[in-house]
PDB file of C-alpha atoms in Angstrom:
ATOM      1  CA  PHE A   1       0.894  19.939  11.644  1.00 75.00           C
ATOM      2  CA  VAL A   2       1.273  17.177  14.247  1.00 75.00           C
ATOM      3  CA  TYR A   3      -1.363  16.672  16.924  1.00 74.00           C
ATOM      4  CA  GLY A   4      -0.206  14.660  19.946  1.00 65.00           C
ATOM      5  CA  SER A   5      -1.930  12.574  22.598  1.00 57.00           C
ATOM      6  CA  ARG A   6      -1.282  15.401  25.106  1.00 63.00           C
ATOM      7  CA  SER A   7      -3.405  17.823  23.045  1.00 64.00           C
ATOM      8  CA  SER A   8      -0.370  19.725  21.749  1.00 74.00           C
ATOM      9  CA  ILE A   9       0.114  20.874  18.164  1.00 81.00           C
ATOM     10  CA  SER A  10       3.523  21.197  16.535  1.00 80.00           C
ATOM     11  CA  THR A  11       4.438  22.358  13.051  1.00 81.00           C
ATOM     12  CA  LEU A  12       7.315  21.127  10.938  1.00 75.00           C
ATOM     13  CA  ASP A  13       9.204  23.617   8.776  1.00 76.00           C
ATOM     14  CA  ILE A  14      10.305  21.482   5.846  1.00 70.00           C
ATOM     15  CA  ASP A  15      12.989  23.876   4.626  1.00 73.00           C
ATOM     16  CA  SER A  16      14.767  24.277   7.981  1.00 73.00           C
ATOM     17  CA  ARG A  17      13.767  20.790   9.183  1.00 69.00           C
ATOM     18  CA  SER A  18      12.819  22.177  12.573  1.00 73.00           C
ATOM     19  CA  TRP A  19       9.831  21.697  14.865  1.00 75.00           C
ATOM     20  CA  VAL A  20       7.860  24.517  16.468  1.00 78.00           C
ATOM     21  CA  ARG A  21       5.345  23.883  19.207  1.00 79.00           C
ATOM     22  CA  MET A  22       2.369  26.168  18.662  1.00 80.00           C
ATOM     23  CA  SER A  23       0.762  28.370  21.283  1.00 79.00           C
ATOM     24  CA  VAL A  24      -2.979  28.109  20.691  1.00 82.00           C
ATOM     25  CA  GLN A  25      -6.129  29.375  22.326  1.00 87.00           C
ATOM     26  CA  GLY A  26      -9.623  28.012  22.824  1.00 90.00           C
ATOM     27  CA  GLU A  27     -11.020  24.768  24.182  1.00 89.00           C
ATOM     28  CA  ARG A  28      -8.472  22.054  23.528  1.00 89.00           C
ATOM     29  CA  PRO A  29      -9.586  18.460  22.988  1.00 92.00           C
ATOM     30  CA  PRO A  30      -8.975  16.152  25.953  1.00 91.00           C
ATOM     31  CA  PRO A  31      -5.795  14.045  25.489  1.00 90.00           C
ATOM     32  CA  ARG A  32      -6.361  11.026  23.249  1.00 91.00           C
ATOM     33  CA  LYS A  33      -4.778   8.513  20.916  1.00 90.00           C
ATOM     34  CA  HIS A  34      -5.609   7.467  17.361  1.00 93.00           C
ATOM     35  CA  ALA A  35      -7.936  10.366  16.643  1.00 94.00           C
ATOM     36  CA  GLN A  36      -8.146  11.308  12.979  1.00 96.00           C
ATOM     37  CA  ILE A  37      -7.779  14.770  11.450  1.00 95.00           C
ATOM     38  CA  ALA A  38      -8.878  16.085   8.050  1.00 96.00           C
ATOM     39  CA  CYS A  39      -8.021  19.530   6.676  1.00 94.00           C
ATOM     40  CA  VAL A  40     -10.979  21.380   5.117  1.00 94.00           C
ATOM     41  CA  GLN A  41     -11.496  25.129   4.579  1.00 84.00           C
ATOM     42  CA  ASN A  42      -8.449  26.364   6.509  1.00 87.00           C
ATOM     43  CA  SER A  43      -9.367  24.260   9.516  1.00 93.00           C
ATOM     44  CA  LEU A  44      -8.284  20.924  10.959  1.00 94.00           C
ATOM     45  CA  TRP A  45     -11.268  18.757  11.943  1.00 96.00           C
ATOM     46  CA  LEU A  46     -10.482  16.228  14.669  1.00 96.00           C
ATOM     47  CA  TYR A  47     -12.831  13.343  15.389  1.00 97.00           C
ATOM     48  CA  GLY A  48     -12.792  10.288  17.651  1.00 97.00           C
ATOM     49  CA  GLY A  49      -9.911   8.421  19.272  1.00 96.00           C
ATOM     50  CA  HIS A  50      -9.531   6.879  22.729  1.00 95.00           C
ATOM     51  CA  ASP A  51      -7.903   7.774  26.045  1.00 92.00           C
ATOM     52  CA  ASP A  52      -5.245   5.942  28.056  1.00 89.00           C
ATOM     53  CA  VAL A  53      -7.767   3.511  29.579  1.00 92.00           C
ATOM     54  CA  GLY A  54      -9.384   2.713  26.226  1.00 92.00           C
ATOM     55  CA  ASP A  55     -12.573   4.756  26.510  1.00 96.00           C
ATOM     56  CA  VAL A  56     -13.662   5.670  22.968  1.00 97.00           C
ATOM     57  CA  SER A  57     -14.582   9.233  22.035  1.00 96.00           C
ATOM     58  CA  GLY A  58     -17.108  10.584  19.564  1.00 96.00           C
ATOM     59  CA  ASP A  59     -16.549  14.308  19.983  1.00 96.00           C
ATOM     60  CA  LEU A  60     -15.594  16.712  17.217  1.00 97.00           C
ATOM     61  CA  TYR A  61     -13.160  19.636  17.367  1.00 96.00           C
ATOM     62  CA  GLN A  62     -12.171  22.318  14.880  1.00 95.00           C
ATOM     63  CA  PHE A  63      -8.717  23.891  14.863  1.00 93.00           C
ATOM     64  CA  VAL A  64      -8.836  27.188  12.976  1.00 91.00           C
ATOM     65  CA  VAL A  65      -5.609  27.701  11.035  1.00 86.00           C
ATOM     66  CA  VAL A  66      -5.374  31.497  10.793  1.00 82.00           C
ATOM     67  CA  PRO A  67      -1.867  32.889  11.381  1.00 80.00           C
ATOM     68  CA  GLY A  68      -1.752  34.589  14.752  1.00 80.00           C
ATOM     69  CA  LYS A  69      -5.292  33.485  15.627  1.00 82.00           C
ATOM     70  CA  GLU A  70      -4.947  29.717  15.929  1.00 87.00           C
ATOM     71  CA  GLU A  71      -7.783  28.407  18.060  1.00 91.00           C
ATOM     72  CA  TRP A  72      -9.511  25.177  19.093  1.00 93.00           C
ATOM     73  CA  LYS A  73     -13.307  24.987  19.106  1.00 93.00           C
ATOM     74  CA  GLN A  74     -15.533  22.117  20.137  1.00 95.00           C
ATOM     75  CA  VAL A  75     -18.232  21.552  17.533  1.00 95.00           C
ATOM     76  CA  VAL A  76     -21.567  20.008  18.447  1.00 94.00           C
ATOM     77  CA  ALA A  77     -22.742  18.722  15.074  1.00 94.00           C
ATOM     78  CA  ASP A  78     -26.207  17.335  14.425  1.00 95.00           C
ATOM     79  CA  CYS A  79     -26.753  13.619  13.733  1.00 95.00           C
ATOM     80  CA  ALA A  80     -23.355  12.657  15.196  1.00 95.00           C
ATOM     81  CA  PRO A  81     -22.224   9.075  14.461  1.00 96.00           C
ATOM     82  CA  PRO A  82     -21.262   6.555  17.176  1.00 96.00           C
ATOM     83  CA  ALA A  83     -17.944   7.078  18.968  1.00 97.00           C
ATOM     84  CA  ARG A  84     -14.947   5.257  17.490  1.00 98.00           C
ATOM     85  CA  THR A  85     -11.186   4.929  17.233  1.00 97.00           C
ATOM     86  CA  TYR A  86      -8.788   3.436  14.619  1.00 97.00           C
ATOM     87  CA  HIS A  87     -11.043   4.873  11.891  1.00 98.00           C
ATOM     88  CA  THR A  88     -10.150   7.039   8.901  1.00 98.00           C
ATOM     89  CA  ALA A  89     -11.136  10.662   8.247  1.00 98.00           C
ATOM     90  CA  VAL A  90     -10.156  12.389   5.000  1.00 97.00           C
ATOM     91  CA  ARG A  91     -11.030  15.484   3.004  1.00 96.00           C
ATOM     92  CA  TRP A  92     -13.302  14.531   0.109  1.00 96.00           C
ATOM     93  CA  GLN A  93     -14.934  16.262  -2.840  1.00 93.00           C
ATOM     94  CA  ARG A  94     -17.717  14.015  -4.081  1.00 88.00           C
ATOM     95  CA  GLN A  95     -17.966  16.158  -7.212  1.00 84.00           C
ATOM     96  CA  LEU A  96     -15.309  18.417  -8.686  1.00 81.00           C
ATOM     97  CA  GLY A  97     -16.134  22.038  -7.967  1.00 81.00           C
ATOM     98  CA  CYS A  98     -18.288  21.195  -4.970  1.00 87.00           C
ATOM     99  CA  ARG A  99     -17.437  22.090  -1.375  1.00 90.00           C
ATOM    100  CA  ALA A 100     -15.150  19.584   0.299  1.00 94.00           C
ATOM    101  CA  GLU A 101     -16.433  17.508   3.219  1.00 96.00           C
ATOM    102  CA  VAL A 102     -14.970  15.128   5.804  1.00 97.00           C
ATOM    103  CA  VAL A 103     -15.670  11.444   5.225  1.00 97.00           C
ATOM    104  CA  VAL A 104     -15.247   8.992   8.122  1.00 98.00           C
ATOM    105  CA  LEU A 105     -15.092   5.276   7.430  1.00 98.00           C
ATOM    106  CA  GLY A 106     -15.049   2.265   9.734  1.00 98.00           C
ATOM    107  CA  GLY A 107     -13.218   2.130  13.041  1.00 98.00           C
ATOM    108  CA  PHE A 108     -13.586   0.367  16.382  1.00 98.00           C
ATOM    109  CA  ASP A 109     -16.348   1.361  18.814  1.00 97.00           C
ATOM    110  CA  GLY A 110     -14.743  -0.243  21.871  1.00 96.00           C
ATOM    111  CA  LYS A 111     -16.415  -3.618  21.337  1.00 96.00           C
ATOM    112  CA  SER A 112     -16.393  -4.421  17.624  1.00 97.00           C
ATOM    113  CA  PRO A 113     -15.388  -3.035  14.199  1.00 98.00           C
ATOM    114  CA  CYS A 114     -17.597  -0.412  12.544  1.00 98.00           C
ATOM    115  CA  GLY A 115     -18.836  -0.700   8.972  1.00 97.00           C
ATOM    116  CA  ASP A 116     -20.525   2.646   8.412  1.00 97.00           C
ATOM    117  CA  MET A 117     -19.596   5.610   6.219  1.00 97.00           C
ATOM    118  CA  GLN A 118     -20.286   9.100   7.585  1.00 97.00           C
ATOM    119  CA  ILE A 119     -20.042  12.546   5.971  1.00 97.00           C
ATOM    120  CA  LEU A 120     -19.519  15.802   7.874  1.00 97.00           C
ATOM    121  CA  ASN A 121     -20.758  18.920   6.104  1.00 95.00           C
ATOM    122  CA  VAL A 122     -18.396  21.440   7.698  1.00 94.00           C
ATOM    123  CA  GLY A 123     -20.359  24.397   6.347  1.00 92.00           C
ATOM    124  CA  ILE A 124     -23.518  23.667   8.343  1.00 93.00           C
ATOM    125  CA  GLY A 125     -22.126  21.281  10.989  1.00 93.00           C
ATOM    126  CA  VAL A 126     -24.255  18.243  10.173  1.00 96.00           C
ATOM    127  CA  TRP A 127     -23.331  14.572   9.909  1.00 97.00           C
ATOM    128  CA  SER A 128     -25.067  12.236   7.467  1.00 97.00           C
ATOM    129  CA  SER A 129     -24.779   8.498   6.876  1.00 95.00           C
ATOM    130  CA  VAL A 130     -23.944   7.300   3.359  1.00 93.00           C
ATOM    131  CA  PRO A 131     -25.513   4.022   2.160  1.00 90.00           C
ATOM    132  CA  HIS A 132     -22.827   1.775   0.734  1.00 93.00           C
ATOM    133  CA  SER A 133     -22.029  -1.863   0.030  1.00 93.00           C
ATOM    134  CA  GLY A 134     -18.936  -3.997  -0.441  1.00 93.00           C
ATOM    135  CA  PHE A 135     -17.248  -2.710   2.707  1.00 93.00           C
ATOM    136  CA  GLY A 136     -17.000  -5.114   5.606  1.00 93.00           C
ATOM    137  CA  PRO A 137     -16.598  -3.681   9.141  1.00 97.00           C
ATOM    138  CA  ARG A 138     -12.943  -2.989   9.877  1.00 98.00           C
ATOM    139  CA  TYR A 139     -10.459  -0.769  11.661  1.00 98.00           C
ATOM    140  CA  GLY A 140      -6.795   0.098  11.191  1.00 97.00           C
ATOM    141  CA  HIS A 141      -7.262   0.542   7.422  1.00 97.00           C
ATOM    142  CA  THR A 142      -6.255   3.464   5.199  1.00 98.00           C
ATOM    143  CA  VAL A 143      -8.335   5.626   2.864  1.00 98.00           C
ATOM    144  CA  SER A 144      -6.873   7.986   0.272  1.00 96.00           C
ATOM    145  CA  THR A 145      -8.525  10.162  -2.346  1.00 95.00           C
ATOM    146  CA  HIS A 146      -7.834  10.114  -6.074  1.00 94.00           C
ATOM    147  CA  GLY A 147      -9.907  12.717  -7.864  1.00 92.00           C
ATOM    148  CA  THR A 148     -13.435  12.142  -6.571  1.00 94.00           C
ATOM    149  CA  ASP A 149     -12.746   8.481  -5.762  1.00 95.00           C
ATOM    150  CA  LEU A 150     -11.919   6.945  -2.384  1.00 96.00           C
ATOM    151  CA  LEU A 151      -9.254   4.222  -2.248  1.00 97.00           C
ATOM    152  CA  LEU A 152      -9.264   1.721   0.613  1.00 97.00           C
ATOM    153  CA  PHE A 153      -6.564  -0.711   1.650  1.00 97.00           C
ATOM    154  CA  GLY A 154      -6.309  -3.306   4.414  1.00 96.00           C
ATOM    155  CA  GLY A 155      -7.547  -3.171   7.968  1.00 96.00           C
ATOM    156  CA  HIS A 156      -8.582  -5.641  10.657  1.00 96.00           C
ATOM    157  CA  ASP A 157     -12.017  -7.263  10.687  1.00 96.00           C
ATOM    158  CA  GLY A 158     -11.916  -8.284  14.344  1.00 96.00           C
ATOM    159  CA  ASN A 159     -10.358 -11.673  13.602  1.00 95.00           C
ATOM    160  CA  GLU A 160      -7.422 -10.999  11.294  1.00 94.00           C
ATOM    161  CA  CYS A 161      -5.743  -8.474   9.034  1.00 94.00           C
ATOM    162  CA  ILE A 162      -7.241  -8.251   5.553  1.00 94.00           C
ATOM    163  CA  GLN A 163      -5.841  -7.282   2.168  1.00 91.00           C
ATOM    164  CA  GLY A 164      -8.899  -5.569   0.670  1.00 90.00           C
ATOM    165  CA  TRP A 165      -7.969  -3.051  -2.063  1.00 96.00           C
ATOM    166  CA  LYS A 166     -11.137  -1.238  -3.120  1.00 97.00           C
ATOM    167  CA  ARG A 167     -12.375   1.879  -4.884  1.00 96.00           C
ATOM    168  CA  TYR A 168     -15.511   3.919  -4.174  1.00 96.00           C
ATOM    169  CA  SER A 169     -16.662   6.112  -7.075  1.00 94.00           C
ATOM    170  CA  PRO A 170     -19.639   8.441  -6.454  1.00 89.00           C
ATOM    171  CA  SER A 171     -20.539   8.302 -10.138  1.00 85.00           C
ATOM    172  CA  ALA A 172     -20.687   4.491 -10.109  1.00 84.00           C
ATOM    173  CA  GLY A 173     -23.260   3.911  -7.385  1.00 85.00           C
ATOM    174  CA  ASN A 174     -22.768   3.267  -3.689  1.00 87.00           C
ATOM    175  CA  ALA A 175     -20.568   0.179  -3.918  1.00 94.00           C
ATOM    176  CA  TRP A 176     -16.935  -0.437  -2.982  1.00 96.00           C
ATOM    177  CA  VAL A 177     -15.417  -2.292  -5.942  1.00 95.00           C
ATOM    178  CA  GLN A 178     -12.469  -4.655  -5.639  1.00 94.00           C
ATOM    179  CA  MET A 179      -9.362  -3.348  -7.436  1.00 93.00           C
ATOM    180  CA  PRO A 180      -6.744  -5.518  -9.169  1.00 87.00           C
ATOM    181  CA  LEU A 181      -3.899  -6.856  -7.045  1.00 92.00           C
ATOM    182  CA  ASP A 182      -1.658  -7.377 -10.058  1.00 92.00           C
ATOM    183  CA  GLY A 183       2.085  -7.089  -9.607  1.00 92.00           C
ATOM    184  CA  HIS A 184       3.810  -6.946  -6.233  1.00 92.00           C
ATOM    185  CA  ALA A 185       0.847  -5.974  -4.041  1.00 94.00           C
ATOM    186  CA  PRO A 186       1.115  -5.403  -0.274  1.00 94.00           C
ATOM    187  CA  SER A 187       0.250  -8.315   1.954  1.00 93.00           C
ATOM    188  CA  ALA A 188      -2.712  -8.183   4.334  1.00 94.00           C
ATOM    189  CA  ARG A 189      -2.000  -5.584   7.011  1.00 95.00           C
ATOM    190  CA  CYS A 190      -3.514  -3.088   9.420  1.00 96.00           C
ATOM    191  CA  HIS A 191      -2.361   0.087  11.214  1.00 96.00           C
ATOM    192  CA  HIS A 192      -0.208   0.936   8.188  1.00 96.00           C
ATOM    193  CA  SER A 193      -0.105   4.277   6.378  1.00 95.00           C
ATOM    194  CA  SER A 194      -0.658   5.498   2.829  1.00 96.00           C
ATOM    195  CA  CYS A 195      -0.290   8.649   0.746  1.00 93.00           C
ATOM    196  CA  ASN A 196      -1.043   9.686  -2.815  1.00 92.00           C
ATOM    197  CA  THR A 197       1.591  11.582  -4.834  1.00 87.00           C
ATOM    198  CA  GLY A 198      -0.743  11.993  -7.798  1.00 87.00           C
ATOM    199  CA  GLU A 199       0.958   9.383  -9.991  1.00 86.00           C
ATOM    200  CA  ILE A 200       1.317   6.630  -7.397  1.00 90.00           C
ATOM    201  CA  LEU A 201      -0.251   5.537  -4.126  1.00 94.00           C
ATOM    202  CA  LEU A 202       2.282   4.485  -1.482  1.00 93.00           C
ATOM    203  CA  ILE A 203       1.629   1.929   1.280  1.00 95.00           C
ATOM    204  CA  TYR A 204       4.162   1.466   4.075  1.00 92.00           C
ATOM    205  CA  GLY A 205       4.451  -0.585   7.253  1.00 92.00           C
ATOM    206  CA  GLY A 206       1.720  -1.885   9.525  1.00 92.00           C
ATOM    207  CA  ASP A 207       1.973  -4.766  11.985  1.00 82.00           C
ATOM    208  CA  ALA A 208       5.624  -3.839  12.508  1.00 59.00           C
ATOM    209  CA  THR A 209       6.576  -4.632   8.900  1.00 79.00           C
ATOM    210  CA  THR A 210       9.101  -2.725   6.806  1.00 81.00           C
ATOM    211  CA  THR A 211       7.743  -3.324   3.304  1.00 89.00           C
ATOM    212  CA  MET A 212       6.804  -0.407   1.069  1.00 89.00           C
ATOM    213  CA  HIS A 213       4.656  -0.745  -2.038  1.00 92.00           C
ATOM    214  CA  ALA A 214       3.356   1.614  -4.715  1.00 91.00           C
ATOM    215  CA  PHE A 215       0.334   1.441  -7.005  1.00 94.00           C
ATOM    216  CA  ASP A 216       0.880   2.971 -10.439  1.00 91.00           C
ATOM    217  CA  PHE A 217      -2.414   4.614 -11.472  1.00 92.00           C
ATOM    218  CA  ALA A 218      -1.450   4.793 -15.154  1.00 89.00           C
ATOM    219  CA  ARG A 219      -0.648   1.079 -15.365  1.00 89.00           C
ATOM    220  CA  ASN A 220      -3.039  -0.265 -12.705  1.00 91.00           C
ATOM    221  CA  ILE A 221      -0.280  -2.378 -11.172  1.00 92.00           C
ATOM    222  CA  TRP A 222       1.477  -2.711  -7.816  1.00 94.00           C
ATOM    223  CA  PHE A 223       5.249  -2.767  -7.478  1.00 89.00           C
ATOM    224  CA  GLY A 224       7.589  -3.119  -4.542  1.00 87.00           C
ATOM    225  CA  LEU A 225      10.080  -0.509  -3.326  1.00 84.00           C
ATOM    226  CA  PRO A 226      13.321  -1.099  -1.428  1.00 79.00           C
ATOM    227  CA  GLU A 227      12.714  -1.340   2.305  1.00 79.00           C
ATOM    228  CA  PRO A 228      13.610   1.784   4.314  1.00 78.00           C
ATOM    229  CA  ASN A 229      16.679   1.505   6.539  1.00 76.00           C
ATOM    230  CA  PHE A 230      14.892   2.141   9.845  1.00 77.00           C
ATOM    231  CA  ASP A 231      12.813   0.213  12.375  1.00 79.00           C
ATOM    232  CA  PRO A 232       9.538  -1.425  11.286  1.00 85.00           C
ATOM    233  CA  ARG A 233       6.492   0.365  12.643  1.00 87.00           C
ATOM    234  CA  SER A 234       2.718   0.724  12.850  1.00 91.00           C
ATOM    235  CA  TYR A 235       0.463   3.694  13.740  1.00 90.00           C
ATOM    236  CA  HIS A 236       2.779   6.066  11.850  1.00 89.00           C
ATOM    237  CA  ARG A 237       2.054   8.630   9.130  1.00 89.00           C
ATOM    238  CA  LEU A 238       3.292   8.632   5.551  1.00 89.00           C
ATOM    239  CA  ILE A 239       3.278  12.077   3.942  1.00 87.00           C
ATOM    240  CA  ALA A 240       4.062  13.174   0.378  1.00 84.00           C
ATOM    241  CA  LEU A 241       5.782  16.574   0.403  1.00 79.00           C
ATOM    242  CA  PRO A 242       5.515  19.075  -2.494  1.00 77.00           C
ATOM    243  CA  CYS A 243       9.254  18.800  -3.191  1.00 73.00           C
ATOM    244  CA  GLY A 244       8.942  15.083  -3.971  1.00 74.00           C
ATOM    245  CA  ASP A 245      10.195  13.789  -0.611  1.00 78.00           C
ATOM    246  CA  ILE A 246       8.263  11.141   1.277  1.00 82.00           C
ATOM    247  CA  CYS A 247       8.106  11.678   5.047  1.00 83.00           C
ATOM    248  CA  VAL A 248       7.524   8.904   7.616  1.00 85.00           C
ATOM    249  CA  LEU A 249       6.535  10.296  10.988  1.00 83.00           C
ATOM    250  CA  GLY A 250       6.392   8.465  14.329  1.00 81.00           C
ATOM    251  CA  GLY A 251       4.759   5.113  14.913  1.00 84.00           C
ATOM    252  CA  ALA A 252       5.381   2.182  17.226  1.00 83.00           C
ATOM    253  CA  ASN A 253       6.912  -1.273  17.076  1.00 79.00           C
ATOM    254  CA  LYS A 254       7.005  -4.223  19.460  1.00 68.00           C
ATOM    255  CA  THR A 255       9.604  -2.616  21.711  1.00 64.00           C
ATOM    256  CA  ASN A 256       8.947   1.109  21.817  1.00 60.00           C
ATOM    257  CA  ASP A 257       7.057   4.133  20.525  1.00 60.00           C
ATOM    258  CA  SER A 258       8.911   6.195  17.963  1.00 54.00           C
ATOM    259  CA  VAL A 259       8.912   9.963  17.645  1.00 51.00           C
ATOM    260  CA  THR A 260      11.531  10.107  14.897  1.00 56.00           C
ATOM    261  CA  VAL A 261      10.909  11.567  11.470  1.00 59.00           C
ATOM    262  CA  HIS A 262      12.503   9.955   8.437  1.00 61.00           C
ATOM    263  CA  VAL A 263      12.589  11.547   5.010  1.00 59.00           C
ATOM    264  CA  GLY A 264      13.157   9.601   1.825  1.00 57.00           C
ATOM    265  CA  TRP A 265      13.040  10.717  -1.749  1.00 49.00           C
ATOM    266  CA  LEU A 266      12.147   9.364  -5.153  1.00 47.00           C
ATOM    267  CA  TYR A 267      14.150  10.975  -7.936  1.00 34.00           C
ATOM    268  CA  ALA A 268      11.278  10.759 -10.339  1.00 34.00           C
ATOM    269  CA  ALA A 269       8.686  11.916  -7.808  1.00 36.00           C
ATOM    270  CA  ALA A 270       9.867  15.493  -8.172  1.00 33.00           C
ATOM    271  CA  GLU A 271       9.407  15.149 -11.940  1.00 37.00           C
ATOM    272  CA  GLY A 272       6.004  13.490 -11.615  1.00 40.00           C
ATOM    273  CA  GLU A 273       7.137  10.330 -13.396  1.00 42.00           C
ATOM    274  CA  VAL A 274       7.331   7.609 -10.764  1.00 43.00           C
ATOM    275  CA  ASN A 275       6.099   4.272 -12.091  1.00 45.00           C
ATOM    276  CA  SER A 276       7.066   0.633 -12.148  1.00 46.00           C
ATOM    277  CA  GLU A 277       9.982   1.342 -14.502  1.00 48.00           C
ATOM    278  CA  GLU A 278      11.520   3.875 -12.108  1.00 48.00           C
ATOM    279  CA  ILE A 279      12.190   1.554  -9.161  1.00 45.00           C
ATOM    280  CA  ASP A 280      15.938   1.835  -9.605  1.00 45.00           C
ATOM    281  CA  LYS A 281      15.671   5.584  -9.017  1.00 47.00           C
ATOM    282  CA  VAL A 282      14.445   5.297  -5.449  1.00 53.00           C
ATOM    283  CA  GLY A 283      16.672   7.399  -3.240  1.00 59.00           C
ATOM    284  CA  SER A 284      17.978   6.895   0.269  1.00 65.00           C
ATOM    285  CA  TRP A 285      16.337   7.696   3.584  1.00 71.00           C
ATOM    286  CA  SER A 286      17.664  10.068   6.229  1.00 69.00           C
ATOM    287  CA  ARG A 287      16.507  10.941   9.713  1.00 69.00           C
ATOM    288  CA  MET A 288      15.062  14.408  10.145  1.00 62.00           C
ATOM    289  CA  ARG A 289      16.013  15.810  13.514  1.00 53.00           C
ATOM    290  CA  GLY A 290      13.928  18.271  15.471  1.00 47.00           C
ATOM    291  CA  LEU A 291      12.476  18.189  18.956  1.00 39.00           C
ATOM    292  CA  GLN A 292      14.323  15.608  20.993  1.00 37.00           C
ATOM    293  CA  HIS A 293      11.956  15.265  23.947  1.00 34.00           C
ATOM    294  CA  LYS A 294       9.553  12.385  23.612  1.00 36.00           C
ATOM    295  CA  ASP A 295       6.790  14.319  25.374  1.00 37.00           C
ATOM    296  CA  GLU A 296       6.908  16.975  22.685  1.00 38.00           C
ATOM    297  CA  LEU A 297       5.545  14.747  19.954  1.00 37.00           C
ATOM    298  CA  VAL A 298       3.592  11.932  21.592  1.00 34.00           C
TER     299      VAL A 298
END
């Protein structure tokens, strides 16, 4: 699913490599940029973002993903956190076997970076604040899950981009712990993108850079990957597909916004064996064509 600044939703059929713009019902969110979406319990939960003049939003919407009955709903949840943009929102299971929630971290409230950590219980529609330490206020960072852990990289603290690579483990208290930066770690960056394939965590782009890096969970080490053969970008999305492909969607650079989709592949990713010894097996990148109109995917 791709949600655009004009409140449209499009789906990408991976097999046919074609886009379909969905016809949905209900109360659509007002147009916005840099909102975040997490998928929990057959629904997409959209929170935050800002409009064209920079006004920051704190509203919450649910998109029900039921074939033939797709519908937007505005959700008025109790104990709502302050409005924000450039934050992260991901699906999270604090304990295996427990119901998944949406965790929101950091962001920009229109004046300064945020440093709070908020949990949305989607079952009862209630927000709660999570006490935590070791996380300085920031925006433009990434958060990925690995088991029950949260993995944080980068961001902007209001003065400069930062390199912070940290782990939050529910079983180890409420602290973000610095992770090793051994190997070829990414430089400080913000507005980049990340994804977890299970064996490795990928970091790409940010601040109009082209570098791509991977963290090998088995070896606890970073290694560099060959740079993709397309324009540097920020504000994009990096997605790991079940077939082993890595998809880079959209983004912007210093000259223009991009609505292109590029697909790359890692030979060993499909076999679940990507690590620092498999760098020479990184495949090529190709552009995935679909909707050609810019308005369709902004």
